Amino acid sequence: MKKANVLVVGAGMYVCGRGTTGVGTVLPALFKANANQLIDEIYVAAHSVNGVEIVKTKAKEANALMGTTVSVTIFPGLDEAIDKISHPRCAIIATPDDTHTEIAKKLMKEGFHLLVVKPLAPTVLEVEQLIEAQVRYDVYGMVEFHKRFDRANLKLKEAIVEGRIGDPLYFIVEYSQRKIIPTKIFKNWVEKTNVFQYLGIHYVDIIYFCTKAKPIRVMATGQNGFLKDQKISAFDSVQCSIEWMGENGKSFFSYHHTNWIDPESTTAMSDQRIKVIGTKGRVESDQKYRGLMMVNDGAQVEEPNPDFCQFYLKEDGKKEIQGYGVDSIHTFLKDFGEIINNKRTWKDFEGVRPTFSDSLIPTRIIEAANRSLKQNFDWIKIEL
């Protein structure tokens, strides 16, 4: 059985916990995959020498935490990494939104199969170019929409698909994060995105995933104040209204309320919930309050999400990472394993996974929302 060599492009919070006390999601997920004989070598392409040192430190912490001895080869740039990695090889791109297209094109040309963090790209043209490159170079392309693997969202989809709530009438989404995200962790590129594009797109994809509806028109509004005072040119909050057309020919709306200026004292990094009202019922899913609260002397009250990406103590005293964030990464790696061992082709995963082509609908909504924000919050029609 062939095993993959994996290149991670990026050295930020999601990769290794940069700017936090944790070790991220991608790196420990790969350590677990290595320990389970799912992959072979692990490489990281950072953006600088400083990034290399950060990854080294975080990898050491992750190994100590998990009781593993996984080695990571780290490069100070992408070009240095490509020629050093032998086939079969795949890559996980976890860099700022506006860099995805250039990096993905370069890697696909070199024969890498890809997992790209959301959103795949900010514009439909870029996504179409990436789909064309994927076909030309015959590689697998998946977007890391990990909320599709959340059991709460799978139950939401089940209720909709099985018709238990009737025809959807409207969705309400509330999703926000702490001020540390735009002011520190993403400060270098926050002005090139917005909170709806970066954060809100998760639940846009979930609505598409659950309904297979197509967007008809989009309107977005935004407010700034706090970030403006911090000399950061970005919206504090963005609200987006979307009219969808379901497969049954009936329309419904979704209303997305997003911000990234929550106080640092909030009990979780992400405050998130989704509600859908249908003609026969409703589903309400509070995805912050998972029923776990932790309080101790001298520490902030914390309400962690035990389902996303958490470490759990094993009998040997070491810790193992679990959660739907890990499941998303491991699903891609298992798919790639089947591809390189000639059990399946990347085309078999179309319509099953959040592939590049499946990302066209969320990207159309991103692009329309961004146009609306620039055009006095007008409604933008979407031509499919």
PDB file of N, CA and C in Angstrom, residues 342-374:
ATOM      1  N   ASN A 342      -5.103   3.087  -6.546  1.00  0.00           N
ATOM      2  CA  ASN A 342      -5.920   2.694  -7.689  1.00  0.00           C
ATOM      3  C   ASN A 342      -7.240   2.016  -7.318  1.00  0.00           C
ATOM      4  N   LYS A 343      -7.778   2.416  -6.172  1.00  0.00           N
ATOM      5  CA  LYS A 343      -9.087   1.892  -5.773  1.00  0.00           C
ATOM      6  C   LYS A 343     -10.223   2.791  -6.259  1.00  0.00           C
ATOM      7  N   ARG A 344      -9.932   4.088  -6.354  1.00  0.00           N
ATOM      8  CA  ARG A 344     -10.906   5.047  -6.821  1.00  0.00           C
ATOM      9  C   ARG A 344     -10.178   6.159  -7.562  1.00  0.00           C
ATOM     10  N   THR A 345     -10.921   6.989  -8.269  1.00  0.00           N
ATOM     11  CA  THR A 345     -10.350   8.172  -8.911  1.00  0.00           C
ATOM     12  C   THR A 345     -10.940   9.406  -8.237  1.00  0.00           C
ATOM     13  N   TRP A 346     -10.326  10.561  -8.476  1.00  0.00           N
ATOM     14  CA  TRP A 346     -10.845  11.781  -7.845  1.00  0.00           C
ATOM     15  C   TRP A 346     -12.254  12.100  -8.306  1.00  0.00           C
ATOM     16  N   LYS A 347     -12.619  11.645  -9.486  1.00  0.00           N
ATOM     17  CA  LYS A 347     -13.959  11.911 -10.001  1.00  0.00           C
ATOM     18  C   LYS A 347     -15.036  11.194  -9.182  1.00  0.00           C
ATOM     19  N   ASP A 348     -14.665  10.118  -8.512  1.00  0.00           N
ATOM     20  CA  ASP A 348     -15.622   9.378  -7.680  1.00  0.00           C
ATOM     21  C   ASP A 348     -16.103  10.194  -6.487  1.00  0.00           C
ATOM     22  N   PHE A 349     -15.365  11.227  -6.138  1.00  0.00           N
ATOM     23  CA  PHE A 349     -15.715  12.010  -4.952  1.00  0.00           C
ATOM     24  C   PHE A 349     -16.539  13.258  -5.280  1.00  0.00           C
ATOM     25  N   GLU A 350     -16.772  13.502  -6.579  1.00  0.00           N
ATOM     26  CA  GLU A 350     -17.635  14.612  -6.965  1.00  0.00           C
ATOM     27  C   GLU A 350     -19.062  14.335  -6.491  1.00  0.00           C
ATOM     28  N   GLY A 351     -19.665  15.316  -5.845  1.00  0.00           N
ATOM     29  CA  GLY A 351     -21.011  15.143  -5.315  1.00  0.00           C
ATOM     30  C   GLY A 351     -21.054  14.454  -3.978  1.00  0.00           C
ATOM     31  N   VAL A 352     -19.886  14.012  -3.506  1.00  0.00           N
ATOM     32  CA  VAL A 352     -19.792  13.317  -2.221  1.00  0.00           C
ATOM     33  C   VAL A 352     -19.029  14.152  -1.206  1.00  0.00           C
ATOM     34  N   ARG A 353     -17.994  14.825  -1.652  1.00  0.00           N
ATOM     35  CA  ARG A 353     -17.147  15.662  -0.807  1.00  0.00           C
ATOM     36  C   ARG A 353     -17.310  17.142  -1.207  1.00  0.00           C
ATOM     37  N   PRO A 354     -16.822  18.053  -0.372  1.00  0.00           N
ATOM     38  CA  PRO A 354     -16.786  19.467  -0.760  1.00  0.00           C
ATOM     39  C   PRO A 354     -15.618  19.715  -1.716  1.00  0.00           C
ATOM     40  N   THR A 355     -15.790  19.308  -2.956  1.00  0.00           N
ATOM     41  CA  THR A 355     -14.731  19.407  -3.948  1.00  0.00           C
ATOM     42  C   THR A 355     -14.638  20.825  -4.500  1.00  0.00           C
ATOM     43  N   PHE A 356     -13.643  21.051  -5.355  1.00  0.00           N
ATOM     44  CA  PHE A 356     -13.489  22.364  -5.973  1.00  0.00           C
ATOM     45  C   PHE A 356     -14.767  22.777  -6.705  1.00  0.00           C
ATOM     46  N   SER A 357     -15.338  21.867  -7.485  1.00  0.00           N
ATOM     47  CA  SER A 357     -16.537  22.217  -8.239  1.00  0.00           C
ATOM     48  C   SER A 357     -17.711  22.487  -7.314  1.00  0.00           C
ATOM     49  N   ASP A 358     -17.763  21.807  -6.179  1.00  0.00           N
ATOM     50  CA  ASP A 358     -18.839  22.022  -5.219  1.00  0.00           C
ATOM     51  C   ASP A 358     -18.707  23.370  -4.524  1.00  0.00           C
ATOM     52  N   SER A 359     -17.544  24.004  -4.668  1.00  0.00           N
ATOM     53  CA  SER A 359     -17.304  25.295  -4.031  1.00  0.00           C
ATOM     54  C   SER A 359     -17.777  26.467  -4.881  1.00  0.00           C
ATOM     55  N   LEU A 360     -18.268  26.188  -6.083  1.00  0.00           N
ATOM     56  CA  LEU A 360     -18.713  27.270  -6.957  1.00  0.00           C
ATOM     57  C   LEU A 360     -19.880  28.052  -6.355  1.00  0.00           C
ATOM     58  N   ILE A 361     -20.839  27.341  -5.760  1.00  0.00           N
ATOM     59  CA  ILE A 361     -22.014  28.021  -5.208  1.00  0.00           C
ATOM     60  C   ILE A 361     -21.629  28.938  -4.045  1.00  0.00           C
ATOM     61  N   PRO A 362     -20.920  28.459  -3.017  1.00  0.00           N
ATOM     62  CA  PRO A 362     -20.488  29.380  -1.952  1.00  0.00           C
ATOM     63  C   PRO A 362     -19.679  30.561  -2.475  1.00  0.00           C
ATOM     64  N   THR A 363     -18.846  30.333  -3.492  1.00  0.00           N
ATOM     65  CA  THR A 363     -18.026  31.428  -4.025  1.00  0.00           C
ATOM     66  C   THR A 363     -18.876  32.450  -4.763  1.00  0.00           C
ATOM     67  N   ARG A 364     -19.907  32.010  -5.469  1.00  0.00           N
ATOM     68  CA  ARG A 364     -20.813  32.971  -6.111  1.00  0.00           C
ATOM     69  C   ARG A 364     -21.440  33.893  -5.069  1.00  0.00           C
ATOM     70  N   ILE A 365     -21.752  33.330  -3.905  1.00  0.00           N
ATOM     71  CA  ILE A 365     -22.354  34.129  -2.839  1.00  0.00           C
ATOM     72  C   ILE A 365     -21.334  35.086  -2.241  1.00  0.00           C
ATOM     73  N   ILE A 366     -20.100  34.626  -2.017  1.00  0.00           N
ATOM     74  CA  ILE A 366     -19.035  35.517  -1.534  1.00  0.00           C
ATOM     75  C   ILE A 366     -18.862  36.704  -2.484  1.00  0.00           C
ATOM     76  N   GLU A 367     -18.742  36.388  -3.768  1.00  0.00           N
ATOM     77  CA  GLU A 367     -18.495  37.433  -4.758  1.00  0.00           C
ATOM     78  C   GLU A 367     -19.650  38.426  -4.796  1.00  0.00           C
ATOM     79  N   ALA A 368     -20.881  37.934  -4.740  1.00  0.00           N
ATOM     80  CA  ALA A 368     -22.046  38.816  -4.755  1.00  0.00           C
ATOM     81  C   ALA A 368     -22.106  39.669  -3.491  1.00  0.00           C
ATOM     82  N   ALA A 369     -21.793  39.068  -2.350  1.00  0.00           N
ATOM     83  CA  ALA A 369     -21.796  39.821  -1.091  1.00  0.00           C
ATOM     84  C   ALA A 369     -20.746  40.924  -1.120  1.00  0.00           C
ATOM     85  N   ASN A 370     -19.574  40.626  -1.650  1.00  0.00           N
ATOM     86  CA  ASN A 370     -18.524  41.637  -1.732  1.00  0.00           C
ATOM     87  C   ASN A 370     -18.914  42.774  -2.669  1.00  0.00           C
ATOM     88  N   ARG A 371     -19.594  42.447  -3.748  1.00  0.00           N
ATOM     89  CA  ARG A 371     -20.100  43.493  -4.654  1.00  0.00           C
ATOM     90  C   ARG A 371     -21.138  44.363  -3.951  1.00  0.00           C
ATOM     91  N   SER A 372     -22.014  43.715  -3.202  1.00  0.00           N
ATOM     92  CA  SER A 372     -23.060  44.447  -2.488  1.00  0.00           C
ATOM     93  C   SER A 372     -22.455  45.418  -1.480  1.00  0.00           C
ATOM     94  N   LEU A 373     -21.413  44.976  -0.776  1.00  0.00           N
ATOM     95  CA  LEU A 373     -20.757  45.843   0.207  1.00  0.00           C
ATOM     96  C   LEU A 373     -20.137  47.076  -0.461  1.00  0.00           C
ATOM     97  N   LYS A 374     -19.714  46.926  -1.706  1.00  0.00           N
ATOM     98  CA  LYS A 374     -19.097  48.038  -2.431  1.00  0.00           C
ATOM     99  C   LYS A 374     -20.114  48.915  -3.160  1.00  0.00           C
TER     100      LYS A 374
END
